[in-house]
């Protein structure tokens, strides 16, 4: 069913609720941001919008992740379900 297709299309993050920290067209910029937040398991999740690939940097949507981002002064992240 559709879940199988999702499994092929989606990158490393498993299904669930995530926070998108930022979205980049340049993979290396996404990788750098994900590396900075690897202690809260940040991942890069590519998504194609109107033929363009965007590299979303995502973390699980949870209290500890939100607290870490808040303490770093990170704002403007948005929730997404993968």
mmCIF file of C-alpha atoms in Angstrom:
data_model
loop_
_atom_site.group_PDB
_atom_site.id
_atom_site.type_symbol
_atom_site.label_atom_id
_atom_site.label_comp_id
_atom_site.label_asym_id
_atom_site.label_seq_id
_atom_site.Cartn_x
_atom_site.Cartn_y
_atom_site.Cartn_z
ATOM 1 C CA UNK A 1 0.000 0.000 0.000
ATOM 2 C CA UNK A 2 0.956 3.671 0.243
ATOM 3 C CA UNK A 3 3.120 3.028 3.297
ATOM 4 C CA UNK A 4 5.496 0.953 1.200
ATOM 5 C CA UNK A 5 5.922 3.805 -1.272
ATOM 6 C CA UNK A 6 6.507 6.231 1.619
ATOM 7 C CA UNK A 7 9.231 3.925 2.893
ATOM 8 C CA UNK A 8 11.051 4.170 -0.416
ATOM 9 C CA UNK A 9 10.591 7.910 -0.768
ATOM 10 C CA UNK A 10 11.263 9.016 2.797
ATOM 11 C CA UNK A 11 14.810 9.308 4.065
ATOM 12 C CA UNK A 12 16.204 8.171 7.398
ATOM 13 C CA UNK A 13 13.617 9.666 9.784
ATOM 14 C CA UNK A 14 10.846 7.217 10.665
ATOM 15 C CA UNK A 15 7.190 8.163 10.539
ATOM 16 C CA UNK A 16 6.086 10.604 13.179
ATOM 17 C CA UNK A 17 5.897 14.224 14.181
ATOM 18 C CA UNK A 18 8.964 16.372 13.572
ATOM 19 C CA UNK A 19 10.046 19.968 13.809
ATOM 20 C CA UNK A 20 11.664 21.468 10.725
ATOM 21 C CA UNK A 21 14.503 23.747 11.831
ATOM 22 C CA UNK A 22 15.266 25.050 8.377
ATOM 23 C CA UNK A 23 14.980 24.052 4.747
ATOM 24 C CA UNK A 24 17.867 24.463 2.303
ATOM 25 C CA UNK A 25 18.327 23.842 -1.387
ATOM 26 C CA UNK A 26 22.008 23.150 -0.694
ATOM 27 C CA UNK A 27 22.543 19.731 0.878
ATOM 28 C CA UNK A 28 25.852 20.742 2.473
ATOM 29 C CA UNK A 29 24.196 23.583 4.403
ATOM 30 C CA UNK A 30 21.520 21.173 5.636
ATOM 31 C CA UNK A 31 24.198 18.668 6.651
ATOM 32 C CA UNK A 32 26.065 21.337 8.628
ATOM 33 C CA UNK A 33 22.942 22.322 10.579
ATOM 34 C CA UNK A 34 22.032 18.671 11.220
ATOM 35 C CA UNK A 35 25.572 18.057 12.485
ATOM 36 C CA UNK A 36 25.231 20.940 14.918
ATOM 37 C CA UNK A 37 22.116 19.326 16.387
ATOM 38 C CA UNK A 38 23.163 15.700 16.147
ATOM 39 C CA UNK A 39 22.852 15.374 19.941
ATOM 40 C CA UNK A 40 19.084 15.724 19.519
ATOM 41 C CA UNK A 41 19.205 13.379 16.517
ATOM 42 C CA UNK A 42 18.683 15.954 13.777
ATOM 43 C CA UNK A 43 18.234 14.413 10.339
ATOM 44 C CA UNK A 44 18.106 15.710 6.786
ATOM 45 C CA UNK A 45 14.804 14.924 5.057
ATOM 46 C CA UNK A 46 14.755 15.814 1.348
ATOM 47 C CA UNK A 47 11.428 16.882 -0.100
ATOM 48 C CA UNK A 48 10.592 17.838 -3.691
ATOM 49 C CA UNK A 49 8.430 20.915 -4.185
ATOM 50 C CA UNK A 50 7.555 22.016 -7.714
ATOM 51 C CA UNK A 51 10.468 20.043 -9.118
ATOM 52 C CA UNK A 52 12.996 21.531 -6.682
ATOM 53 C CA UNK A 53 14.622 19.453 -3.970
ATOM 54 C CA UNK A 54 14.699 21.037 -0.535
ATOM 55 C CA UNK A 55 16.681 19.533 2.311
ATOM 56 C CA UNK A 56 14.719 19.897 5.532
ATOM 57 C CA UNK A 57 16.624 19.621 8.778
ATOM 58 C CA UNK A 58 14.259 17.871 11.192
ATOM 59 C CA UNK A 59 14.213 16.719 14.807
ATOM 60 C CA UNK A 60 11.531 14.742 16.624
ATOM 61 C CA UNK A 61 8.780 16.969 17.983
ATOM 62 C CA UNK A 62 9.249 16.511 21.723
ATOM 63 C CA UNK A 63 9.649 18.568 24.890
ATOM 64 C CA UNK A 64 13.412 18.010 25.193
ATOM 65 C CA UNK A 65 13.987 18.962 21.548
ATOM 66 C CA UNK A 66 11.843 22.083 21.895
ATOM 67 C CA UNK A 67 13.688 23.060 25.085
ATOM 68 C CA UNK A 68 17.055 22.630 23.419
ATOM 69 C CA UNK A 69 16.003 24.775 20.462
ATOM 70 C CA UNK A 70 14.525 27.438 22.747
ATOM 71 C CA UNK A 71 17.688 27.566 24.842
ATOM 72 C CA UNK A 72 19.686 28.060 21.619
ATOM 73 C CA UNK A 73 17.368 30.893 20.599
ATOM 74 C CA UNK A 74 16.131 28.948 17.562
ATOM 75 C CA UNK A 75 12.765 30.283 16.379
ATOM 76 C CA UNK A 76 10.623 29.821 13.347
ATOM 77 C CA UNK A 77 10.737 26.033 13.301
ATOM 78 C CA UNK A 78 7.513 24.404 12.163
ATOM 79 C CA UNK A 79 5.872 21.037 12.759
ATOM 80 C CA UNK A 80 5.595 18.425 10.039
ATOM 81 C CA UNK A 81 4.377 14.842 9.977
ATOM 82 C CA UNK A 82 6.534 12.381 8.048
#
